[in-house]
Structures are given as C-alpha cells and as structure tokens.
Short mmCIF file of C-alpha atoms in Angstrom, two decimals:
data_model
loop_
_atom_site.label_atom_id
_atom_site.label_comp_id
_atom_site.label_asym_id
_atom_site.label_seq_id
_atom_site.Cartn_x
_atom_site.Cartn_y
_atom_site.Cartn_z
CA UNK A 23 0.00 0.00 0.00
CA UNK A 24 1.43 3.38 -0.98
CA UNK A 25 1.81 6.11 1.57
CA UNK A 26 -0.60 9.03 1.47
CA UNK A 27 1.31 12.24 0.93
CA UNK A 28 0.67 14.61 3.85
CA UNK A 29 -1.18 17.79 3.00
CA UNK A 30 0.85 20.95 3.56
CA UNK A 31 -1.97 23.11 4.84
CA UNK A 32 0.25 26.06 5.75
CA UNK A 33 1.42 26.48 2.16
CA UNK A 34 -2.09 25.95 0.79
CA UNK A 35 -3.37 28.64 3.14
CA UNK A 36 -0.52 30.92 2.12
CA UNK A 37 -1.43 30.63 -1.57
CA UNK A 38 -5.12 31.24 -0.87
CA UNK A 39 -4.40 34.21 1.38
CA UNK A 40 -2.25 35.68 -1.38
CA UNK A 41 -5.21 35.48 -3.76
CA UNK A 42 -7.42 37.21 -1.20
CA UNK A 43 -4.93 39.97 -0.44
CA UNK A 44 -4.84 41.20 -4.04
CA UNK A 45 -8.62 41.59 -4.17
CA UNK A 46 -9.83 45.15 -4.69
CA UNK A 47 -12.74 45.56 -2.28
CA UNK A 48 -14.72 48.79 -2.39
CA UNK A 49 -14.66 49.90 1.22
CA UNK A 50 -12.68 52.14 3.55
CA UNK A 51 -8.99 51.35 3.03
CA UNK A 52 -7.85 52.70 6.39
CA UNK A 53 -6.22 49.90 8.45
CA UNK A 54 -8.68 48.54 11.00
CA UNK A 55 -6.07 47.32 13.48
CA UNK A 56 -5.85 50.24 15.87
CA UNK A 57 -9.45 51.41 15.59
CA UNK A 58 -10.71 47.94 16.51
CA UNK A 59 -8.23 47.43 19.36
CA UNK A 60 -9.00 50.86 20.79
CA UNK A 61 -12.74 50.20 20.50
CA UNK A 62 -12.35 46.88 22.33
CA UNK A 63 -10.18 48.58 24.96
CA UNK A 64 -12.78 51.31 25.56
CA UNK A 65 -15.53 48.71 25.94
CA UNK A 66 -13.35 46.57 28.22
CA UNK A 67 -12.68 49.48 30.57
CA UNK A 68 -16.43 49.96 31.10
CA UNK A 69 -17.20 46.32 31.88
CA UNK A 70 -18.85 45.35 35.17
CA UNK A 71 -19.83 41.72 35.67
CA UNK A 72 -22.69 40.51 37.88
CA UNK A 73 -20.98 37.21 38.64
CA UNK A 74 -18.69 37.91 41.65
CA UNK A 75 -16.20 35.22 40.63
CA UNK A 76 -15.92 36.56 37.09
CA UNK A 77 -15.80 40.13 38.35
CA UNK A 78 -12.92 39.21 40.65
CA UNK A 79 -11.08 37.69 37.68
CA UNK A 80 -11.74 40.85 35.69
CA UNK A 81 -10.27 42.99 38.46
CA UNK A 82 -7.04 41.01 38.12
CA UNK A 83 -6.58 42.35 34.59
CA UNK A 84 -4.10 45.23 34.58
CA UNK A 85 -5.88 47.53 32.13
CA UNK A 86 -3.49 50.40 32.86
CA UNK A 87 -0.49 48.22 32.08
CA UNK A 88 -2.18 46.92 28.94
CA UNK A 89 -2.83 50.47 27.77
CA UNK A 90 0.87 51.23 28.16
CA UNK A 91 1.73 48.13 26.13
CA UNK A 92 -0.71 49.23 23.44
CA UNK A 93 0.90 52.68 23.24
CA UNK A 94 4.35 51.09 23.03
CA UNK A 95 3.19 48.72 20.30
CA UNK A 96 1.86 51.66 18.29
CA UNK A 97 5.36 53.13 18.42
CA UNK A 98 7.00 50.06 16.84
CA UNK A 99 4.28 49.26 14.28
CA UNK A 100 2.77 51.59 11.67
CA UNK A 101 0.31 53.95 13.36
CA UNK A 102 -0.61 57.60 13.67
CA UNK A 103 2.41 57.97 15.98
CA UNK A 104 4.81 57.49 13.06
CA UNK A 105 2.89 58.63 9.95
CA UNK A 106 1.60 55.11 9.39
CA UNK A 107 5.07 53.64 9.37
CA UNK A 108 6.86 56.22 7.19
CA UNK A 109 8.97 57.45 10.11
CA UNK A 110 9.87 53.86 11.03
CA UNK A 111 11.21 53.20 7.53
CA UNK A 112 13.11 56.51 7.52
CA UNK A 113 15.11 55.57 10.62
CA UNK A 114 15.53 51.90 9.72
CA UNK A 115 19.29 51.28 9.81
CA UNK A 116 19.47 48.25 7.57
CA UNK A 117 19.94 47.03 4.00
CA UNK A 118 17.66 47.62 1.02
CA UNK A 119 16.19 44.10 1.04
CA UNK A 120 15.19 44.42 4.71
CA UNK A 121 13.59 47.79 4.05
CA UNK A 122 11.69 46.27 1.13
CA UNK A 123 10.45 43.43 3.34
CA UNK A 124 9.36 45.84 6.09
CA UNK A 125 7.40 47.88 3.56
CA UNK A 126 5.86 44.70 2.12
CA UNK A 127 4.81 43.54 5.59
CA UNK A 128 3.03 46.81 6.30
CA UNK A 129 1.25 47.17 2.97
CA UNK A 130 -2.47 47.70 3.57
CA UNK A 131 -4.49 44.95 1.88
CA UNK A 132 -7.95 43.48 2.26
CA UNK A 133 -7.44 41.10 5.19
CA UNK A 134 -9.42 38.36 6.87
CA UNK A 135 -8.19 39.22 10.39
CA UNK A 136 -9.57 36.01 11.93
CA UNK A 137 -7.87 33.19 10.05
CA UNK A 138 -8.31 30.31 12.50
CA UNK A 139 -8.87 26.69 11.47
CA UNK A 140 -12.66 26.97 11.76
CA UNK A 141 -12.63 29.57 8.99
CA UNK A 142 -10.66 27.39 6.56
CA UNK A 143 -12.33 24.60 4.59
CA UNK A 144 -10.54 21.71 2.87
CA UNK A 145 -11.78 18.66 1.02
CA UNK A 146 -9.35 15.77 0.33
CA UNK A 147 -10.26 16.08 -3.36
CA UNK A 148 -9.25 19.75 -3.48
CA UNK A 149 -5.78 21.08 -4.24
CA UNK A 150 -6.58 24.29 -2.39
CA UNK A 151 -8.40 25.56 0.68
CA UNK A 152 -11.37 27.90 0.95
CA UNK A 153 -11.36 30.81 3.37
CA UNK A 154 -14.78 31.62 4.87
CA UNK A 155 -16.46 33.93 7.42
CA UNK A 156 -15.38 37.51 6.84
CA UNK A 157 -17.02 38.93 9.97
CA UNK A 158 -13.79 40.70 10.93
CA UNK A 159 -12.66 41.31 7.34
CA UNK A 160 -11.35 44.73 6.39
CA UNK A 161 -8.28 46.51 5.12
CA UNK A 162 -5.31 45.97 7.38
CA UNK A 163 -1.56 45.54 7.45
CA UNK A 164 -0.55 42.50 5.42
CA UNK A 165 1.63 40.98 8.15
CA UNK A 166 -1.16 41.13 10.72
CA UNK A 167 -3.02 38.43 8.79
CA UNK A 168 0.18 36.34 8.75
CA UNK A 169 0.87 36.80 12.45
CA UNK A 170 -2.71 36.25 13.49
CA UNK A 171 -2.92 32.99 11.55
CA UNK A 172 0.34 31.77 13.10
CA UNK A 173 -1.07 32.50 16.56
CA UNK A 174 -4.27 30.65 15.69
CA UNK A 175 -2.15 27.57 14.97
CA UNK A 176 -1.68 27.41 18.74
CA UNK A 177 -5.40 26.90 19.39
CA UNK A 178 -7.45 28.28 22.26
CA UNK A 179 -4.94 26.84 24.72
CA UNK A 180 -2.17 28.95 23.18
CA UNK A 181 0.21 25.99 22.95
CA UNK A 182 3.31 27.64 21.52
CA UNK A 183 4.68 24.27 20.42
CA UNK A 184 2.36 24.71 17.43
CA UNK A 185 3.54 28.21 16.54
CA UNK A 186 5.16 27.84 13.08
CA UNK A 187 8.95 27.67 13.06
CA UNK A 188 11.03 30.07 10.98
CA UNK A 189 11.46 27.36 8.33
CA UNK A 190 7.69 26.81 8.10
CA UNK A 191 7.08 30.54 7.93
CA UNK A 192 9.56 30.86 5.06
CA UNK A 193 7.63 28.16 3.16
CA UNK A 194 4.40 30.04 3.91
CA UNK A 195 5.89 33.32 2.64
CA UNK A 196 7.05 31.69 -0.58
CA UNK A 197 3.64 30.10 -1.19
CA UNK A 198 1.91 33.39 -0.39
CA UNK A 199 4.07 35.42 -2.74
CA UNK A 200 3.54 32.91 -5.55
CA UNK A 201 -0.01 34.28 -5.80
CA UNK A 202 0.19 37.73 -4.19
CA UNK A 203 3.51 38.97 -5.61
CA UNK A 204 4.88 36.47 -8.17
CA UNK A 205 7.04 39.04 -9.98
CA UNK A 206 8.71 40.15 -6.75
CA UNK A 207 9.26 36.53 -5.72
CA UNK A 208 10.83 35.72 -9.10
CA UNK A 209 13.14 38.73 -8.81
CA UNK A 210 14.21 37.74 -5.31
CA UNK A 211 14.83 34.14 -6.38
CA UNK A 212 16.82 35.24 -9.45
CA UNK A 213 19.01 37.51 -7.34
CA UNK A 214 19.28 34.90 -4.57
CA UNK A 215 17.82 37.37 -2.11
CA UNK A 216 14.67 35.49 -1.09
CA UNK A 217 16.09 34.15 2.20
CA UNK A 218 17.23 37.61 3.28
CA UNK A 219 13.80 38.98 2.38
CA UNK A 220 12.00 36.20 4.23
CA UNK A 221 14.19 36.70 7.30
CA UNK A 222 13.33 40.40 7.43
CA UNK A 223 9.67 39.59 6.81
CA UNK A 224 9.79 37.05 9.64
CA UNK A 225 11.14 39.75 11.97
CA UNK A 226 8.33 42.11 10.96
CA UNK A 227 5.68 39.45 11.50
CA UNK A 228 6.89 38.85 15.06
CA UNK A 229 5.86 42.39 16.01
CA UNK A 230 2.42 41.94 14.50
CA UNK A 231 2.09 38.77 16.59
CA UNK A 232 2.01 41.04 19.63
CA UNK A 233 -0.79 43.05 18.02
CA UNK A 234 -2.78 39.84 17.55
CA UNK A 235 -2.51 39.06 21.26
CA UNK A 236 -3.79 42.49 22.30
CA UNK A 237 -6.55 42.44 19.66
CA UNK A 238 -8.05 39.14 20.76
CA UNK A 239 -7.25 39.65 24.43
CA UNK A 240 -9.33 42.84 24.56
CA UNK A 241 -11.97 41.18 22.38
CA UNK A 242 -12.25 38.32 24.88
CA UNK A 243 -12.80 40.76 27.75
CA UNK A 244 -15.71 42.29 25.86
CA UNK A 245 -17.12 38.85 25.07
CA UNK A 246 -16.98 37.93 28.76
CA UNK A 247 -19.58 40.62 29.41
CA UNK A 248 -21.80 40.19 26.37
CA UNK A 249 -21.47 36.74 24.80
CA UNK A 250 -24.00 33.96 25.49
CA UNK A 251 -21.48 31.30 24.42
CA UNK A 252 -20.39 28.89 27.16
CA UNK A 253 -16.68 29.67 27.08
CA UNK A 254 -14.25 31.07 29.65
CA UNK A 255 -13.45 34.30 27.84
CA UNK A 256 -11.66 35.79 30.85
CA UNK A 257 -9.26 32.86 31.00
CA UNK A 258 -8.66 33.16 27.27
CA UNK A 259 -7.99 36.90 27.60
CA UNK A 260 -5.46 36.18 30.35
CA UNK A 261 -3.72 33.66 28.08
CA UNK A 262 -3.50 36.14 25.21
CA UNK A 263 -2.14 38.90 27.43
CA UNK A 264 0.35 36.53 29.05
CA UNK A 265 1.50 35.25 25.66
CA UNK A 266 2.06 38.86 24.59
CA UNK A 267 4.77 39.03 27.26
CA UNK A 268 6.11 35.57 26.42
CA UNK A 269 6.38 36.35 22.72
CA UNK A 270 7.90 39.78 23.28
CA UNK A 271 10.63 38.14 25.36
CA UNK A 272 11.00 35.17 22.99
CA UNK A 273 11.28 37.39 19.93
CA UNK A 274 13.48 39.87 21.82
CA UNK A 275 11.33 42.82 20.81
CA UNK A 276 12.80 45.65 22.88
CA UNK A 277 10.46 47.82 24.92
CA UNK A 278 11.06 51.51 25.41
#
C-alpha cells in the first residue's frame, strides 16, 4: 500500500491568502487594526460583571499596564504615531532588502483578520483551501493576517509548540508570494535574495504577533460581558495577554 502524501496546509493557506490579499474591495482602506483594538479597549474598561467570581477575575486584569503596552506597540508598528510607518522606515538602519520586506509587511491589503482553522475549509479532493467567514474582514496591514494565523495555529490553549517555526514561515511566505507577488518573488529568487527577504519579513511578522494578542485579548474581555457562548473568555484573555509578554521576550522585541 502506498503512503498518502501529507497535506501541507500552511502552504495551501498561504497561496489562498495571497489570492485574497490582491482583491480590490470597495470599502474604507484605512487599516482597521488600531481602531478595533482601541474600541475593544474602551468597551473593556467599562465592563462590570454581575458574577462575583468573574468580576474578581476581571479585576485582576491590569488595564493600565495593557494600555501602556498598546501605546508602546503603536510606536513600533505603523500607526498615527509614526505617519503610518513612514517614520519607522526613515530611521531603519538596515539594508535595502530588509527595508523592502518591512514595507511589504506593512502594505495595507484586504485582510481576513480572523484566520483560524474553523474559517478554513478543505476537502481531500481539493488542491486548495477555501477561506470563509469575513465577519472581521477589512483593510489591514498585510503581516497582521500572517501573524494572526500563526497565533491561531496554537489553538485556544495557546500551545506555543504549534507556533510555526522560521522554516515553516519561510515556506508560507514563498507560497503566499507565488499568488500575491509572483514578480517580486521571481526577482528575489533570481538575485538569490529570497532568504534575506523572508528573514526580514519574519522579523516584521513577530511584532504583528504582539498586536494579535492584544486584539483578541481585549476582544475576549468584551465577550466575557456580552457573549452567550459557554466559554471562559476571561481565561482566554489572560492567556493572550500573558502570551504577549512571552512572545515579546521570545522574539526579543525591545520595549522603550
């Protein structure tokens, strides 16, 4: 009996995401990242829970500290603090390929923003996946969709053993660019610069990983007050906020 070739879902998802990111959707092209996080933060700060146990857990959340982390994150990612990233590129002390990768990572494209396994369909007879459920869809920084999907690989338990390695991310980037930016990929491959580009892109994605943790951490706090779903949203929020710190240390992203 012949062996069944394993399906490389990460690369299939990369190719499909590339197709989605070049779509021209007629809606506001302003990045949704900060407006959504700040909206979730504002709602979270007004939450009061009737359940005394849940309310006690909510009181353990350091909203002041989280606000400081959010302001710091806005200083190292494109935001109104740095002319949507222009100032960051101006002071970037690095080579041309790295600057190109940083700019590529922060391009504003139509993004899914919630690319977890439940929003990806695959049939064994297909040679591609189908992305569904665009509830959180909107224009956003390209690398946020990458980082958010990599975080979702870890599941609701945030098991970092499932966070894609650098090698797997490089394969994802290559698959993604084969549909989203084939000419750029071909140029990088011809000049033998793809690995340097992917390494710089990897570094950019790590910072957006932190944005994913704050985004869904604040979201979970809001859900704890309003959702009817039987799920421990407060515990999930705590995991996302804790993993923000773990990933910042792991990726050695310096804080001011």
